[in-house]
Coordinates of C-alpha atoms in Angstrom, one line a residue:
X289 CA 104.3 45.7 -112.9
X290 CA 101.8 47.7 -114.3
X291 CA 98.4 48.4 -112.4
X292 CA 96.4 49.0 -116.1
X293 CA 95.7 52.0 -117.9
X294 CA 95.6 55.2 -116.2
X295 CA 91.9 56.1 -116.2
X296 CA 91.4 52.9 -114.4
X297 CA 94.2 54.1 -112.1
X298 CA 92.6 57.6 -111.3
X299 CA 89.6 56.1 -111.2
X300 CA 90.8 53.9 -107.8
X301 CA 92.5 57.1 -106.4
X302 CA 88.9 58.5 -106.4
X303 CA 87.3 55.5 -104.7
X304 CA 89.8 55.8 -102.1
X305 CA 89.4 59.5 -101.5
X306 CA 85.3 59.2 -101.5
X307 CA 85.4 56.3 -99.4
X308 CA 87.4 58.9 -97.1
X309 CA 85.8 62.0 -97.0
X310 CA 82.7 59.2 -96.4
X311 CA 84.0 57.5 -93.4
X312 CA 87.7 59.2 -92.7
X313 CA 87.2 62.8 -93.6
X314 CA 88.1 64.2 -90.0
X315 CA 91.6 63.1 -90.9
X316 CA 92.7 65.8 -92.7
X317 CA 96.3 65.1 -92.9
X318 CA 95.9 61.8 -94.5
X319 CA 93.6 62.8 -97.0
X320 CA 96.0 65.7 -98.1
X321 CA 98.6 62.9 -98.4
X322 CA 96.8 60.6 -101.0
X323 CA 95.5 63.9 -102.6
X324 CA 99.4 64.7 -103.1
X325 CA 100.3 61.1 -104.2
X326 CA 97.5 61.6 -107.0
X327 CA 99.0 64.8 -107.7
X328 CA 102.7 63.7 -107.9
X329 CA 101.8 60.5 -110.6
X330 CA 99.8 63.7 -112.4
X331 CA 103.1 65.2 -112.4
X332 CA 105.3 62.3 -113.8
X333 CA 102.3 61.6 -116.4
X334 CA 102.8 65.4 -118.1
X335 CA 99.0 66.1 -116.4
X336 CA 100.4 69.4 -114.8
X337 CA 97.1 71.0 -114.5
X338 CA 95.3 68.0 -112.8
X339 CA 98.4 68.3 -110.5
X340 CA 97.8 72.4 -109.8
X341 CA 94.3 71.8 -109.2
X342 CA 94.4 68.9 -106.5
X343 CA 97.3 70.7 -105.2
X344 CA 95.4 74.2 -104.9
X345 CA 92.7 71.8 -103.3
X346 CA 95.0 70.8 -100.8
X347 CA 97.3 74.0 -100.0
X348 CA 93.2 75.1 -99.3
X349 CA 92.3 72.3 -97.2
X350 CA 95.5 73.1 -94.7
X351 CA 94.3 76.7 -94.5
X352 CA 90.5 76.2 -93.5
X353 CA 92.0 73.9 -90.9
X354 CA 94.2 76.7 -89.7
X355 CA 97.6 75.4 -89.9
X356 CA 100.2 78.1 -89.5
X357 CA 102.1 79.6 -92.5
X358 CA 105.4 77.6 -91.5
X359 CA 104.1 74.1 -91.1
X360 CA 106.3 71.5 -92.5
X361 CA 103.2 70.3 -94.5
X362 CA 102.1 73.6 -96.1
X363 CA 105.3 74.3 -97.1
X364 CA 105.8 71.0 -98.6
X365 CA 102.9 71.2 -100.6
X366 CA 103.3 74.9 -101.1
X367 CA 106.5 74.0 -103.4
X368 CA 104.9 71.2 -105.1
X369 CA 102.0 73.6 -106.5
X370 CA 105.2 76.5 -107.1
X371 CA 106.8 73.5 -109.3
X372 CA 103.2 72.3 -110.9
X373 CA 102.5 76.2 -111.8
X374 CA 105.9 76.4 -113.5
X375 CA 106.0 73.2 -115.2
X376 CA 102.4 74.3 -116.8
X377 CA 103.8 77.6 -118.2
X378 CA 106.3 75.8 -119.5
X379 CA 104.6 73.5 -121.9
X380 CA 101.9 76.9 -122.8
X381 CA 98.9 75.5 -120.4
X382 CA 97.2 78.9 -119.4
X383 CA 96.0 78.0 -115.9
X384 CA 93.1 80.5 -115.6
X385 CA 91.4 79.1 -118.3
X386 CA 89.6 75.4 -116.9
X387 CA 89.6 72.8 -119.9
X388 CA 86.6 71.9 -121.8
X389 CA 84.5 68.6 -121.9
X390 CA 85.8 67.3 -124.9
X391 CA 89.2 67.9 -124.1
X392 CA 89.3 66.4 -120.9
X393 CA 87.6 63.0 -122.1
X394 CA 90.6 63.6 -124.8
X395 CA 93.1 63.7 -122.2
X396 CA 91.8 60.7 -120.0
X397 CA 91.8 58.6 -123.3
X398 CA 95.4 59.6 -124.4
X399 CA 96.9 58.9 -120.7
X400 CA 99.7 56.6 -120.5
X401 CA 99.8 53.2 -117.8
X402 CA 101.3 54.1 -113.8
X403 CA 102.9 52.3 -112.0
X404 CA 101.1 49.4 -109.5
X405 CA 103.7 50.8 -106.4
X406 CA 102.1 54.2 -106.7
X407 CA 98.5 53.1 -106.0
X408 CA 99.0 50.7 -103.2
X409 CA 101.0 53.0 -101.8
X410 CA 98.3 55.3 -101.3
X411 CA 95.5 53.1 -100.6
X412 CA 98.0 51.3 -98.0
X413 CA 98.5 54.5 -96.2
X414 CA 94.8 55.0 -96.1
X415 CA 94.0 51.6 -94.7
X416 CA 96.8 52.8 -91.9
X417 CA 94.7 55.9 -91.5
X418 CA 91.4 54.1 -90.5
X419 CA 93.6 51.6 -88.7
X420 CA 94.4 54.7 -86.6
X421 CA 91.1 56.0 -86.2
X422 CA 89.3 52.8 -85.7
X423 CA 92.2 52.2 -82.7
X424 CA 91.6 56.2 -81.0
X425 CA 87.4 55.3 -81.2
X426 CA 88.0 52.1 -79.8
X427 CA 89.9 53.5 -77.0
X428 CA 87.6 56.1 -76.3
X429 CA 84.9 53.4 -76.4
X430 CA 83.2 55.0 -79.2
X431 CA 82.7 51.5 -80.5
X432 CA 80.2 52.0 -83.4
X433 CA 82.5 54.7 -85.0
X434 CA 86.0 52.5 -84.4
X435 CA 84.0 49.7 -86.3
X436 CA 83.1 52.3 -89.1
X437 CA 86.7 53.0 -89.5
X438 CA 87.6 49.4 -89.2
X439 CA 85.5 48.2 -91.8
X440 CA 86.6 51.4 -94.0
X441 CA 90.3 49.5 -93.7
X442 CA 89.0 46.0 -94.4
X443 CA 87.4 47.6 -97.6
X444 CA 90.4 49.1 -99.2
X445 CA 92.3 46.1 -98.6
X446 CA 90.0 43.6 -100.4
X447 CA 89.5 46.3 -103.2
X448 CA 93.5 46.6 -103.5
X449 CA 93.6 42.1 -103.2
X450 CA 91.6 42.1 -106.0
X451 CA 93.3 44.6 -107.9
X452 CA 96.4 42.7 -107.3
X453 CA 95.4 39.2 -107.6
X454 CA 96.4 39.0 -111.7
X455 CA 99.8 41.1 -111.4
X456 CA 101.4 41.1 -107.6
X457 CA 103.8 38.4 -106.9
X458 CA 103.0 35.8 -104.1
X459 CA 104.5 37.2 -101.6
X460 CA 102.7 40.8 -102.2
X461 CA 99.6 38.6 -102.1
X462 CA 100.4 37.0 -98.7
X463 CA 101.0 40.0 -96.6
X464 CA 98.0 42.0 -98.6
X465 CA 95.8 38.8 -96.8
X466 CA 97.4 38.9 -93.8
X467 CA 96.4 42.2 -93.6
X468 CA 93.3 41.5 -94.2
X469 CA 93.2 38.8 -91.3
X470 CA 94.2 41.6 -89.1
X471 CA 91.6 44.0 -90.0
X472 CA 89.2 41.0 -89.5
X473 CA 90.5 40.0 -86.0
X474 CA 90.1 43.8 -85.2
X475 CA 86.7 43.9 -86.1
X476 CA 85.8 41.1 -84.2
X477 CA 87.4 42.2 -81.2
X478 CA 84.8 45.3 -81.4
X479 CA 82.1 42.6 -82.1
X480 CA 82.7 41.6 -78.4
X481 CA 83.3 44.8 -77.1
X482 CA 79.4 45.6 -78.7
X483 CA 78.6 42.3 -77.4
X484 CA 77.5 40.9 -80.9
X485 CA 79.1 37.4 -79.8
X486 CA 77.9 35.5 -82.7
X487 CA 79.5 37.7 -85.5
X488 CA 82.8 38.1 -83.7
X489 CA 82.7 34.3 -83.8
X490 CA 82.6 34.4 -87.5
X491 CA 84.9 37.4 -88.2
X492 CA 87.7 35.2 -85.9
X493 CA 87.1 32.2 -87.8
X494 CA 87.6 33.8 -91.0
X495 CA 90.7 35.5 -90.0
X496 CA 91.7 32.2 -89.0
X497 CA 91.1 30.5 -92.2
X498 CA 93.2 33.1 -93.8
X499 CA 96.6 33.2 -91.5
X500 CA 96.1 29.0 -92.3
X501 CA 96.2 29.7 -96.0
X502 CA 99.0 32.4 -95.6
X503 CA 100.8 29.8 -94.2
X504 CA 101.3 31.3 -90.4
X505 CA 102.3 28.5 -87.3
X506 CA 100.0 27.9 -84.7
X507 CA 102.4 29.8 -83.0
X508 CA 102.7 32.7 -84.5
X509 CA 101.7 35.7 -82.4
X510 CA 99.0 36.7 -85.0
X511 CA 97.1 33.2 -84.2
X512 CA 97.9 32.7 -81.1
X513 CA 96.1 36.5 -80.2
X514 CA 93.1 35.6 -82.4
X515 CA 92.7 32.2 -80.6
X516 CA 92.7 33.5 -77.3
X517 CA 90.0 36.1 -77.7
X518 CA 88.0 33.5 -79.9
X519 CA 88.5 31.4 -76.8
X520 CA 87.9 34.2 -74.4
X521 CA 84.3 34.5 -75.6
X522 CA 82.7 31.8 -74.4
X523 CA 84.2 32.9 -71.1
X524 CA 82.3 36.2 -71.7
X525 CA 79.2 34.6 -72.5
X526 CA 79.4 32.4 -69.4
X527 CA 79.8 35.6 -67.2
X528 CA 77.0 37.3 -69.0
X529 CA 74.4 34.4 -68.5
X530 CA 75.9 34.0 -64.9
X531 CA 75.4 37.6 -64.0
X532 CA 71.9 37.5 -65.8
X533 CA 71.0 34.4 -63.6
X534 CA 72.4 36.2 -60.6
X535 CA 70.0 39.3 -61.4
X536 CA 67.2 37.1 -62.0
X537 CA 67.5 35.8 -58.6
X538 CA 67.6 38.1 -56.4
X539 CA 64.7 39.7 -58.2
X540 CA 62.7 37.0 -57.5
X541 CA 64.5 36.8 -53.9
X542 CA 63.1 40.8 -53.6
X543 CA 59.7 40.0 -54.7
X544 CA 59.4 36.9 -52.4
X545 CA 60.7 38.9 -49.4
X546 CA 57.8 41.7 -50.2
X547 CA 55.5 39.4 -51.0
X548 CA 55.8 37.8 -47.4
X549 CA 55.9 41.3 -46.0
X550 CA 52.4 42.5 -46.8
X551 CA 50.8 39.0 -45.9
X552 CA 52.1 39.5 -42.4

């Protein structure tokens, strides 16, 4: 299965890593992963500089965050850059000279096609990283930052569902919407938390709609969770109005009571 042609391929990688240095870049760790996913398909493609500099980027990255000489990490990367460097002076590339314009263009036009695995992979893994951080906000009731993340997720799993629609099998396309069912019901559930009842309504009908077409039972533990907090709101809204109405009166009961006071 092939995703297309390599510059289309790169291309996504650098949506990804944008749209996490925009939304995810405190996450340092899981950018330095897709950065070394883009590095290693680099690698297979013959692109050994690419590979050195995104490397170099990283091995960089883990140092201004002051991770210690001996973490796992660093050292992992450390020997992909060691095997980049040598496979460069191997086919004559002289690394301290950067490439120009027209041979970069060149390059990007000559690439070969990658594989599909190799991009979903990535953009999986950073849908998993927002997950995360959406899930760490949300628990520290930083509820406008968790939704950030969470609709940072739901955006790199549509982008990767249309990506796929023309070339993943069904049942790649089935979990890829589950997925994206999840991420919805998620977002709702911060919709309430924020008290934005009407659009959690929405998001937990939508998700619905999509665990129907995915095939999911009414039983399935998926459904049955986004039912019961679609259910759950109108329970909130009741206790809202009621404690509103409650409020309400004995402000008036106050202002009565004063009132009566100073005519007496």
């Amino acid at each position: 299965e092939k995703l297309g042609d390599t510059q289309m391929e790169m291309g996504y990688y650098d949506r990804c890593t944008s749209l996490f240095r925009t939304l995810g870049g405190d996450d340092y760790l899981a950018l330095a992963r897709l950065l070394g996913k883009k590095s290693a398909l680099y690698m297979r493609m013959g692109q050994f500089r690419d590979a050195v500099e995104i490397l170099t980027e990283v091995v960089h990255l883990f140092r201004t965050k002051g991770m210690s000489r001996d973490h796992p990490e660093l050292l992992r990367v450390t020997s992909m850059l060691r095997d980049a460097r040598y496979a460069a002076e191997q086919q004559g590339i002289d690394l301290s000279q950067k490439p120009s314009r027209s041979r970069s263009t060149n390059k990007k036009k000559n690439r070969g096609e990658s594989s599909l695995s190799a991009a979903s992979s990535s953009s999986i893994d950073l849908a998993i990283a927002f997950d995360k951080k959406s899930e760490a906000m949300r628990k520290a009731r930083r509820y406008e930052e968790a939704m950030e993340a969470c609709m940072g997720a739901l955006r790199i799993r549509r982008e990767l569902a249309e990506e796929m629609e023309s070339i993943a099998n069904s049942s790649q396309k089935k979990k890829l919407k589950v997925d994206i069912a999840r991420t919805l019901r998620n977002q709702a559930f911060l919709q309430v938390k924020m008290a934005e009842y009407g659009n959690a309504r929405a998001l937990y009908a939508e998700a619905l709609s999509l665990y129907d077409l995915c095939g999911l039972s009414s039983d399935h533990p998926y459904v049955m969770t986004a039912q019961k907090e679609l259910k759950a709101i109108d329970v909130r809204v009741y206790e809202d109005n009621l404690g509103a109405k409650a409020f309400r009166d004995v402000t008036s009961a106050s202002i009565s009571s004063n009132y009566r006071r100073r005519q007496y």
